[in-house]
């Protein structure tokens, strides 16, 4: 059973890129199953920092096959620049190793304009999207009016379809939102050029994946965003528009659960989120500011400062259940060094009642006050630790508590951004 699914156990930005980079060493292929260039995965290799938004992190491994699955929404212009960026850094970007599903959906400039217009119209109730056109593109997919990546094999016809889609979006922009129409000048040439460039990568990735899986090759299914941003299981409507949980890997790549033998959840040693929506353990004080500074908590895609808070056991436990996690990776533990005390929320107080379950209603989560367990912190710099024994006693106590709360083994802990700054347990 050769597939591993990697999911975010919180609100995204858990450090899945570097975990994917680690798991890729034992894999033959890495496949992205959901989302688009709203994701930002950073992998640091020596002096090189790779900021990836669409192409799976496995690309850095020379023999790896990389798949952009049917569950994704792809902005062709951004994909071309990402390929160019990788080529400039000496990475092999040949279509022999990068495969784009013919059934992935295309993000057009109309989607980008609509994302912005909708966010502005929501005003104080805005979701805080990345403005990459994700929601409008998935809406067209569900409405059966979307453009497929497979259409890029006829670049001229594809460019005409993009122009028509932008004109359609402009009707909404002008008539409903009272805004200017999206510009179409030069659009056909630009998208025709992008399609010519990308057509060699477009293929039937479902057939390709089945061939690999049936041959016993290991596939790493790389998730984007996180459990609390999942369209079905997150804090709706403050979510992304795709399935960021384990089920998304199966529909977003096209194979059944019998192939999956590992579901790896990634959680930060504390919590962060970008965008709006409830965040019970958020710290709007100097501890939150310190976590932001020490953890460089600024969005890879938008540069927005991330909201920071204590680890939330209700969130972790929920992620374990919704995804059927078989193990957990704890990232950025080094960021907690230097704090006298650490808190973990183990229950919520909702209108005077205590609960340890994730409330189904987002407005209830908004009212939830965290009830925290306090653990002693540690002062030592742990970024040089490579074994559990190298860590201070209080650090080991914190890890043990997180493991007990989540109920699944912690198999890796990161203590810094470099590839080797990790502890395998
Ligand atoms: P969208 O995916 O751009 O529509 O944004 C919807 C919500 O998901 C917003 O709160 C975003 O900040 C959040 N989001 C989307 N992608 C990511 C990600 O990769 N990391 C963290 N948050 C994300």
CSV table of C-alpha atoms and ligand atoms in Angstrom, one decimal:
chain,number,residue,atom,x,y,z
A,1,UNK,CA,0.0,0.0,0.0
A,2,UNK,CA,2.3,2.7,-1.2
A,3,UNK,CA,0.7,6.1,-0.6
A,4,UNK,CA,1.4,8.6,2.2
A,5,UNK,CA,-1.0,11.5,2.6
A,6,UNK,CA,0.4,14.7,4.2
A,7,UNK,CA,-2.1,17.1,5.7
A,8,UNK,CA,-2.0,20.3,7.7
A,9,UNK,CA,-3.4,19.8,11.2
A,10,UNK,CA,-4.1,23.5,11.9
A,11,UNK,CA,-4.8,26.5,9.7
A,12,UNK,CA,-2.1,26.0,7.1
A,13,UNK,CA,1.6,27.2,7.2
A,14,UNK,CA,2.5,24.3,9.5
A,15,UNK,CA,5.7,23.7,7.6
A,16,UNK,CA,4.4,21.0,5.3
A,17,UNK,CA,6.9,21.9,2.6
A,18,UNK,CA,9.9,20.8,4.6
A,19,UNK,CA,8.1,17.7,5.9
A,20,UNK,CA,7.3,16.8,2.2
A,21,UNK,CA,10.9,17.4,1.4
A,22,UNK,CA,11.8,14.9,4.2
A,23,UNK,CA,9.2,12.3,3.2
A,24,UNK,CA,10.1,12.7,-0.5
A,25,UNK,CA,13.4,10.9,0.2
A,26,UNK,CA,11.4,7.7,0.6
A,27,UNK,CA,9.0,8.4,-2.3
A,28,UNK,CA,9.1,8.0,-6.1
A,29,UNK,CA,6.5,10.7,-6.8
A,30,UNK,CA,5.0,13.7,-5.0
A,31,UNK,CA,1.5,14.8,-6.0
A,32,UNK,CA,-0.4,17.9,-5.0
A,33,UNK,CA,-4.1,17.2,-4.6
A,34,UNK,CA,-5.9,20.5,-3.8
A,35,UNK,CA,-5.7,24.3,-3.9
A,36,UNK,CA,-3.7,26.5,-6.1
A,37,UNK,CA,-1.1,29.3,-5.7
A,38,UNK,CA,-2.8,30.4,-2.5
A,39,UNK,CA,-0.4,27.9,-0.9
A,40,UNK,CA,3.2,28.7,-0.2
A,41,UNK,CA,5.7,26.0,0.7
A,42,UNK,CA,9.2,27.1,1.6
A,43,UNK,CA,12.1,24.6,1.5
A,44,UNK,CA,15.6,25.6,2.6
A,45,UNK,CA,18.5,23.7,1.1
A,46,UNK,CA,21.8,25.3,2.1
A,47,UNK,CA,21.9,28.8,0.6
A,48,UNK,CA,18.9,28.1,-1.6
A,49,UNK,CA,15.4,29.0,-0.4
A,50,UNK,CA,12.7,27.6,-2.7
A,51,UNK,CA,9.3,29.2,-2.4
A,52,UNK,CA,6.9,27.0,-4.1
A,53,UNK,CA,3.2,27.7,-4.7
A,54,UNK,CA,2.0,25.2,-7.3
A,55,UNK,CA,4.8,22.6,-7.9
A,56,UNK,CA,5.1,19.9,-5.2
A,57,UNK,CA,8.1,20.3,-2.9
A,58,UNK,CA,9.5,17.0,-4.1
A,59,UNK,CA,10.8,18.8,-7.3
A,60,UNK,CA,14.0,19.5,-5.4
A,61,UNK,CA,14.9,15.8,-5.5
A,62,UNK,CA,16.4,15.0,-8.9
A,63,UNK,CA,14.7,11.6,-9.5
A,64,UNK,CA,11.3,12.6,-8.2
A,65,UNK,CA,8.2,12.6,-10.4
A,66,UNK,CA,5.9,15.6,-9.6
A,67,UNK,CA,2.2,15.6,-10.2
A,68,UNK,CA,-0.3,18.5,-10.1
A,69,UNK,CA,-3.5,16.7,-9.5
A,70,UNK,CA,-7.1,17.1,-10.9
A,71,UNK,CA,-8.2,18.6,-7.5
A,72,UNK,CA,-6.0,21.7,-8.1
A,73,UNK,CA,-6.9,25.1,-9.6
A,74,UNK,CA,-4.0,26.4,-11.7
A,75,UNK,CA,-3.1,29.9,-12.8
A,76,UNK,CA,-1.0,29.2,-16.0
A,77,UNK,CA,0.9,32.4,-15.8
A,78,UNK,CA,2.0,31.7,-12.2
A,79,UNK,CA,2.9,28.1,-13.2
A,80,UNK,CA,5.2,29.3,-16.0
A,81,UNK,CA,7.0,31.7,-13.7
A,82,UNK,CA,7.5,29.0,-11.1
A,83,UNK,CA,9.0,26.7,-13.7
A,84,UNK,CA,11.3,29.5,-14.8
A,85,UNK,CA,12.3,30.2,-11.2
A,86,UNK,CA,13.2,26.6,-10.7
A,87,UNK,CA,15.1,26.4,-14.0
A,88,UNK,CA,17.1,29.4,-13.0
A,89,UNK,CA,18.1,27.6,-9.8
A,90,UNK,CA,19.3,24.6,-11.8
A,91,UNK,CA,16.3,22.3,-11.2
A,92,UNK,CA,15.3,20.0,-14.0
A,93,UNK,CA,11.8,21.1,-15.2
A,94,UNK,CA,11.4,18.7,-18.1
A,95,UNK,CA,7.9,17.3,-18.8
A,96,UNK,CA,9.4,13.9,-18.2
A,97,UNK,CA,9.1,14.6,-14.4
A,98,UNK,CA,6.4,17.3,-14.1
A,99,UNK,CA,2.8,16.2,-15.0
A,100,UNK,CA,-0.2,18.5,-14.9
A,101,UNK,CA,-3.7,16.8,-14.8
A,102,UNK,CA,-5.8,17.5,-17.8
A,103,UNK,CA,-8.7,17.7,-15.4
A,104,UNK,CA,-7.2,20.4,-13.1
A,105,UNK,CA,-9.1,23.7,-13.4
A,106,UNK,CA,-7.7,27.0,-14.7
A,107,UNK,CA,-7.7,30.3,-12.9
A,108,UNK,CA,-8.3,33.2,-15.2
A,109,UNK,CA,-7.8,37.0,-14.6
A,110,UNK,CA,-11.6,37.2,-14.2
A,111,UNK,CA,-11.3,34.9,-11.2
A,112,UNK,CA,-8.7,37.2,-9.7
A,113,UNK,CA,-10.8,40.3,-10.2
A,114,UNK,CA,-13.9,38.6,-8.7
A,115,UNK,CA,-11.9,37.4,-5.7
A,116,UNK,CA,-10.9,41.0,-4.9
A,117,UNK,CA,-14.4,42.4,-5.7
A,118,UNK,CA,-16.1,39.9,-3.4
A,119,UNK,CA,-13.7,40.5,-0.6
A,120,UNK,CA,-14.2,44.2,-0.8
A,121,UNK,CA,-18.0,43.8,-0.9
A,122,UNK,CA,-17.8,41.7,2.3
A,123,UNK,CA,-16.2,44.6,4.1
A,124,UNK,CA,-15.8,43.9,7.8
A,125,UNK,CA,-17.0,40.3,7.3
A,126,UNK,CA,-14.2,39.5,4.7
A,127,UNK,CA,-12.6,36.1,4.7
A,128,UNK,CA,-9.1,37.5,4.2
A,129,UNK,CA,-8.5,35.4,1.1
A,130,UNK,CA,-5.1,35.4,-0.7
A,131,UNK,CA,-6.8,37.1,-3.7
A,132,UNK,CA,-5.5,34.4,-6.0
A,133,UNK,CA,-8.9,33.7,-7.5
A,134,UNK,CA,-9.3,30.4,-5.7
A,135,UNK,CA,-12.9,30.7,-4.6
A,136,UNK,CA,-14.2,31.9,-7.9
A,137,UNK,CA,-12.3,29.2,-9.8
A,138,UNK,CA,-13.7,26.4,-7.7
A,139,UNK,CA,-17.2,28.0,-8.0
A,140,UNK,CA,-16.9,27.7,-11.8
A,141,UNK,CA,-15.8,24.1,-11.4
A,142,UNK,CA,-18.9,23.3,-9.3
A,143,UNK,CA,-21.1,25.3,-11.7
A,144,UNK,CA,-19.7,23.2,-14.6
A,145,UNK,CA,-18.5,26.4,-16.4
A,146,UNK,CA,-14.8,26.1,-15.7
A,147,UNK,CA,-11.9,25.7,-18.0
A,148,UNK,CA,-9.8,22.6,-17.8
A,149,UNK,CA,-6.0,22.4,-18.1
A,150,UNK,CA,-6.5,19.8,-20.9
A,151,UNK,CA,-7.8,22.6,-23.1
A,152,UNK,CA,-4.2,24.0,-23.2
A,153,UNK,CA,-3.3,21.4,-25.8
A,154,UNK,CA,-5.0,23.7,-28.4
A,155,UNK,CA,-3.4,27.0,-27.4
A,156,UNK,CA,-5.4,29.3,-29.7
A,157,UNK,CA,-8.8,27.8,-28.8
A,158,UNK,CA,-7.7,28.0,-25.1
A,159,UNK,CA,-6.8,31.7,-25.3
A,160,UNK,CA,-10.3,32.3,-26.9
A,161,UNK,CA,-11.9,30.5,-24.0
A,162,UNK,CA,-9.9,32.5,-21.4
A,163,UNK,CA,-11.0,35.8,-23.1
A,164,UNK,CA,-14.6,34.7,-23.1
A,165,UNK,CA,-14.4,33.7,-19.4
A,166,UNK,CA,-12.9,37.1,-18.6
A,167,UNK,CA,-15.7,38.9,-20.5
A,168,UNK,CA,-18.2,36.8,-18.6
A,169,UNK,CA,-16.6,37.8,-15.3
A,170,UNK,CA,-16.6,41.4,-16.4
A,171,UNK,CA,-20.4,41.3,-16.6
A,172,UNK,CA,-20.6,40.6,-12.9
A,173,UNK,CA,-17.9,43.2,-12.1
A,174,UNK,CA,-19.7,45.9,-14.0
A,175,UNK,CA,-23.4,45.1,-13.5
A,176,UNK,CA,-23.3,43.7,-10.0
A,177,UNK,CA,-20.3,45.3,-8.3
A,178,UNK,CA,-20.3,48.6,-10.3
A,179,UNK,CA,-16.6,48.2,-11.1
A,180,UNK,CA,-14.6,48.5,-14.3
A,181,UNK,CA,-14.4,45.5,-16.7
A,182,UNK,CA,-11.3,43.3,-16.4
A,183,UNK,CA,-8.8,44.3,-19.1
A,184,UNK,CA,-8.6,41.9,-22.1
A,185,UNK,CA,-5.8,43.7,-24.0
A,186,UNK,CA,-2.9,41.3,-24.7
A,187,UNK,CA,-4.8,38.5,-22.9
A,188,UNK,CA,-5.1,36.1,-25.8
A,189,UNK,CA,-1.4,36.4,-26.7
A,190,UNK,CA,-0.4,35.9,-23.1
A,191,UNK,CA,-2.5,32.9,-22.5
A,192,UNK,CA,-1.7,31.4,-25.9
A,193,UNK,CA,1.9,31.7,-25.0
A,194,UNK,CA,1.4,30.1,-21.6
A,195,UNK,CA,-0.6,27.2,-23.0
A,196,UNK,CA,2.1,26.5,-25.6
A,197,UNK,CA,4.6,26.3,-22.8
A,198,UNK,CA,2.5,24.2,-20.6
A,199,UNK,CA,0.8,21.8,-23.1
A,200,UNK,CA,3.7,19.3,-23.0
A,201,UNK,CA,3.2,18.8,-19.2
A,202,UNK,CA,-0.6,18.1,-19.5
A,203,UNK,CA,-1.5,14.5,-19.2
A,204,UNK,CA,-3.9,11.9,-17.6
A,205,UNK,CA,-2.3,12.0,-14.1
A,206,UNK,CA,-4.9,9.4,-12.8
A,207,UNK,CA,-3.7,6.8,-15.2
A,208,UNK,CA,-0.1,7.7,-14.4
A,209,UNK,CA,-0.6,7.5,-10.7
A,210,UNK,CA,-2.3,4.1,-11.0
A,211,UNK,CA,0.6,2.8,-13.0
A,212,UNK,CA,3.0,3.9,-10.3
A,213,UNK,CA,0.9,2.6,-7.4
A,214,UNK,CA,0.3,-0.8,-9.1
A,215,UNK,CA,4.0,-1.1,-9.6
A,216,UNK,CA,4.5,-0.6,-5.9
A,217,UNK,CA,6.1,2.8,-6.2
A,218,UNK,CA,5.6,5.2,-3.3
A,219,UNK,CA,3.5,8.3,-3.8
A,220,UNK,CA,3.6,11.2,-1.4
A,221,UNK,CA,0.3,13.1,-1.6
A,222,UNK,CA,1.2,16.7,-0.6
A,223,UNK,CA,-1.6,18.7,1.0
A,224,UNK,CA,-1.9,22.5,1.0
A,225,UNK,CA,-3.6,24.7,3.6
A,226,UNK,CA,-4.9,22.9,6.7
A,227,UNK,CA,-7.7,21.0,8.4
A,228,UNK,CA,-9.4,24.2,9.8
A,229,UNK,CA,-9.3,25.7,6.3
A,230,UNK,CA,-11.1,22.7,4.7
A,231,UNK,CA,-14.3,23.6,2.8
A,232,UNK,CA,-16.3,21.0,4.6
A,233,UNK,CA,-14.5,20.6,8.0
A,234,UNK,CA,-13.0,24.0,8.6
A,235,UNK,CA,-14.5,27.1,10.3
A,236,UNK,CA,-16.9,27.9,7.4
A,237,UNK,CA,-17.0,30.4,5.8
A,238,UNK,CA,-13.5,31.4,6.9
A,239,UNK,CA,-12.0,28.5,4.8
A,240,UNK,CA,-10.5,27.9,1.4
A,241,UNK,CA,-12.6,26.4,-1.3
A,242,UNK,CA,-11.0,23.0,-1.6
A,243,UNK,CA,-10.8,19.8,0.5
A,244,UNK,CA,-7.6,20.2,2.4
A,245,UNK,CA,-8.2,17.1,4.5
A,246,UNK,CA,-7.4,13.5,3.7
A,247,UNK,CA,-10.5,12.9,1.5
A,248,UNK,CA,-9.2,15.6,-0.8
A,249,UNK,CA,-6.2,13.5,-1.6
A,250,UNK,CA,-8.4,10.7,-2.9
A,251,UNK,CA,-10.7,12.8,-5.0
A,252,UNK,CA,-8.0,15.2,-6.0
A,253,UNK,CA,-5.7,12.5,-7.3
A,254,UNK,CA,-8.2,9.7,-8.3
A,255,UNK,CA,-7.4,6.6,-6.3
A,256,UNK,CA,-9.0,4.7,-3.5
A,257,UNK,CA,-8.2,4.5,0.2
A,258,UNK,CA,-6.7,0.9,0.0
A,259,UNK,CA,-3.5,2.5,-1.3
A,260,UNK,CA,-3.0,4.7,1.7
A,261,UNK,CA,-1.0,3.4,4.6
A,262,UNK,CA,0.2,6.6,6.3
A,263,UNK,CA,-1.6,9.8,7.0
A,264,UNK,CA,0.9,12.3,8.4
A,265,UNK,CA,-0.4,15.4,10.1
A,266,UNK,CA,1.8,18.5,10.5
A,267,UNK,CA,1.3,20.9,13.4
A,268,UNK,CA,3.3,23.8,14.6
A,269,UNK,CA,4.3,23.7,18.3
A,270,UNK,CA,2.0,26.7,18.6
A,271,UNK,CA,-0.7,28.0,16.3
A,272,UNK,CA,-0.9,30.6,13.6
A,273,UNK,CA,-3.4,31.7,11.0
A,274,UNK,CA,-3.6,34.3,8.2
A,275,UNK,CA,-6.9,35.7,7.2
A,276,UNK,CA,-10.0,36.2,9.3
A,277,UNK,CA,-12.1,33.8,11.3
A,278,UNK,CA,-12.1,32.4,14.9
A,279,UNK,CA,-8.9,31.6,16.6
A,280,UNK,CA,-9.6,30.8,20.3
A,281,UNK,CA,-5.9,30.7,21.5
A,282,UNK,CA,-4.8,33.9,19.6
A,283,UNK,CA,-2.4,36.1,21.6
A,284,UNK,CA,-2.8,39.8,21.0
A,285,UNK,CA,0.0,40.7,23.4
A,286,UNK,CA,3.8,40.7,23.5
A,287,UNK,CA,4.0,36.9,23.6
A,288,UNK,CA,2.1,36.7,20.3
A,289,UNK,CA,4.4,39.4,18.9
A,290,UNK,CA,7.4,37.4,20.1
A,291,UNK,CA,6.2,34.2,18.4
A,292,UNK,CA,5.7,36.2,15.2
A,293,UNK,CA,9.2,37.6,15.3
A,294,UNK,CA,11.0,34.4,16.4
A,295,UNK,CA,9.0,32.3,14.0
A,296,UNK,CA,9.2,34.8,11.1
A,297,UNK,CA,5.4,34.4,10.9
A,298,UNK,CA,4.7,36.3,7.7
A,299,UNK,CA,2.7,34.7,4.8
A,300,UNK,CA,4.8,33.1,2.0
A,301,UNK,CA,2.2,34.0,-0.6
A,302,UNK,CA,0.9,37.4,0.6
A,303,UNK,CA,3.6,38.6,3.1
A,304,UNK,CA,0.8,39.3,5.6
A,305,UNK,CA,1.7,39.0,9.3
A,306,UNK,CA,0.3,35.8,10.7
A,307,UNK,CA,-1.9,35.8,13.8
A,308,UNK,CA,-0.1,33.8,16.6
A,309,UNK,CA,-1.4,31.9,19.6
A,310,UNK,CA,-0.9,28.9,21.9
A,311,UNK,CA,-1.2,25.3,20.8
A,312,UNK,CA,-4.8,24.2,20.7
A,313,UNK,CA,-5.5,20.6,21.8
A,314,UNK,CA,-9.1,20.8,20.5
A,315,UNK,CA,-7.9,21.6,17.1
A,316,UNK,CA,-5.2,18.9,17.2
A,317,UNK,CA,-7.6,16.2,18.3
A,318,UNK,CA,-10.1,17.3,15.7
A,319,UNK,CA,-7.5,17.0,13.0
A,320,UNK,CA,-6.5,13.6,14.2
A,321,UNK,CA,-10.1,12.4,13.8
A,322,UNK,CA,-11.1,14.1,10.6
A,323,UNK,CA,-8.0,12.9,8.8
A,324,UNK,CA,-7.5,9.6,10.5
A,325,UNK,CA,-3.9,10.7,11.2
A,326,UNK,CA,-1.5,7.8,11.8
A,327,UNK,CA,1.3,10.1,13.0
A,328,UNK,CA,2.1,13.7,13.8
A,329,UNK,CA,5.1,16.0,12.9
A,330,UNK,CA,5.7,18.9,15.3
A,331,UNK,CA,7.4,21.8,13.7
A,332,UNK,CA,9.1,25.0,14.9
A,333,UNK,CA,9.6,23.8,18.4
A,334,UNK,CA,12.7,26.0,18.7
A,335,UNK,CA,10.5,29.1,18.4
A,336,UNK,CA,9.2,28.4,21.9
A,337,UNK,CA,12.6,28.6,23.5
A,338,UNK,CA,13.1,31.5,26.0
A,339,UNK,CA,9.5,31.6,27.3
A,340,UNK,CA,9.1,31.0,31.0
A,341,UNK,CA,5.7,29.2,30.7
A,342,UNK,CA,3.8,27.6,27.8
A,343,UNK,CA,0.1,27.2,27.6
A,344,UNK,CA,-1.9,24.5,25.7
A,345,UNK,CA,-5.7,24.9,25.4
A,346,UNK,CA,-7.3,21.7,26.5
A,347,UNK,CA,-10.9,22.8,26.6
A,348,UNK,CA,-13.1,25.8,25.6
A,349,UNK,CA,-15.4,27.7,27.8
A,350,UNK,CA,-18.5,28.5,25.7
A,351,UNK,CA,-21.1,30.7,27.4
A,352,UNK,CA,-20.1,29.3,30.8
A,353,UNK,CA,-20.0,25.7,29.7
A,354,UNK,CA,-16.9,23.7,29.2
A,355,UNK,CA,-16.3,21.5,26.2
A,356,UNK,CA,-13.4,19.5,24.7
A,357,UNK,CA,-15.1,19.0,21.3
A,358,UNK,CA,-14.8,21.3,18.3
A,359,UNK,CA,-18.1,23.2,18.1
A,360,UNK,CA,-19.8,22.6,14.8
A,361,UNK,CA,-21.0,26.2,14.6
A,362,UNK,CA,-18.3,28.8,13.6
A,363,UNK,CA,-20.0,31.6,15.6
A,364,UNK,CA,-19.8,29.4,18.7
A,365,UNK,CA,-16.0,28.9,18.1
A,366,UNK,CA,-15.8,32.7,17.9
A,367,UNK,CA,-17.2,32.9,21.4
A,368,UNK,CA,-15.0,30.1,22.8
A,369,UNK,CA,-12.5,31.1,25.5
A,370,UNK,CA,-9.6,28.8,25.9
A,371,UNK,CA,-9.0,26.9,29.1
A,372,UNK,CA,-5.3,26.3,29.3
A,373,UNK,CA,-2.9,23.9,30.9
A,374,UNK,CA,0.4,25.6,31.8
A,375,UNK,CA,3.7,23.8,31.4
A,376,UNK,CA,7.2,25.1,32.3
A,377,UNK,CA,9.2,26.6,29.4
A,378,UNK,CA,12.9,26.2,28.7
A,379,UNK,CA,15.6,28.8,28.1
A,380,UNK,CA,18.2,26.8,26.1
A,381,UNK,CA,18.6,27.2,22.3
A,382,UNK,CA,17.5,23.8,21.0
A,383,UNK,CA,18.2,24.4,17.3
A,384,UNK,CA,21.3,22.2,17.5
A,385,UNK,CA,19.5,19.2,19.0
A,386,UNK,CA,19.3,16.1,16.7
A,387,UNK,CA,18.1,13.5,19.2
A,388,UNK,CA,15.4,13.6,21.9
A,389,UNK,CA,18.1,13.1,24.6
A,390,UNK,CA,19.7,16.4,23.4
A,391,UNK,CA,16.6,18.4,24.5
A,392,UNK,CA,16.0,20.0,28.0
A,393,UNK,CA,13.7,18.1,30.3
A,394,UNK,CA,10.9,20.7,30.0
A,395,UNK,CA,11.0,20.5,26.2
A,396,UNK,CA,10.7,16.7,26.3
A,397,UNK,CA,7.8,17.1,28.8
A,398,UNK,CA,6.1,19.5,26.3
A,399,UNK,CA,6.5,17.0,23.5
A,400,UNK,CA,5.2,14.1,25.6
A,401,UNK,CA,2.1,16.2,26.6
A,402,UNK,CA,1.3,17.0,22.9
A,403,UNK,CA,1.7,13.3,22.0
A,404,UNK,CA,-0.6,12.3,24.8
A,405,UNK,CA,-3.2,14.9,23.8
A,406,UNK,CA,-3.2,14.0,20.1
A,407,UNK,CA,-3.1,10.2,20.7
A,408,UNK,CA,-0.8,9.5,17.8
A,409,UNK,CA,3.0,9.1,17.8
A,410,UNK,CA,5.1,12.2,17.0
A,411,UNK,CA,7.6,10.9,14.5
A,412,UNK,CA,9.6,14.0,13.7
A,413,UNK,CA,10.2,17.4,15.3
A,414,UNK,CA,11.8,20.4,13.6
A,415,UNK,CA,14.1,22.7,15.5
A,416,UNK,CA,15.1,25.1,12.7
A,417,UNK,CA,14.5,25.8,9.0
A,418,UNK,CA,17.5,23.9,7.6
A,419,UNK,CA,16.9,20.4,6.2
A,420,UNK,CA,19.0,18.7,9.0
A,421,UNK,CA,17.5,20.7,11.9
A,422,UNK,CA,15.2,17.9,12.8
A,423,UNK,CA,14.8,15.1,15.3
A,424,UNK,CA,13.4,11.7,14.3
A,425,UNK,CA,11.8,10.0,17.3
B,1,LIG,P1,-8.2,31.5,-0.4
B,1,LIG,O1,-7.7,30.1,-0.3
B,1,LIG,O2,-7.3,32.5,-1.0
B,1,LIG,O3,-9.6,31.7,-0.9
B,1,LIG,O4,-8.3,32.1,1.2
B,1,LIG,C1,-9.2,31.5,2.1
B,1,LIG,C2,-8.6,31.5,3.5
B,1,LIG,O5,-7.6,30.5,3.5
B,1,LIG,C3,-8.0,32.7,4.0
B,1,LIG,O6,-8.1,32.8,5.4
B,1,LIG,C4,-6.5,32.5,3.6
B,1,LIG,O7,-5.6,33.3,4.4
B,1,LIG,C5,-6.4,31.1,3.9
B,1,LIG,N1,-5.3,30.4,3.2
B,1,LIG,C6,-5.3,30.0,1.9
B,1,LIG,N2,-4.2,29.4,1.6
B,1,LIG,C7,-3.4,29.4,2.7
B,1,LIG,C8,-2.1,28.8,3.0
B,1,LIG,O8,-1.5,28.2,2.2
B,1,LIG,N3,-1.7,29.0,4.3
B,1,LIG,C9,-2.4,29.6,5.2
B,1,LIG,N4,-3.7,30.1,5.0
B,1,LIG,C10,-4.1,30.0,3.7
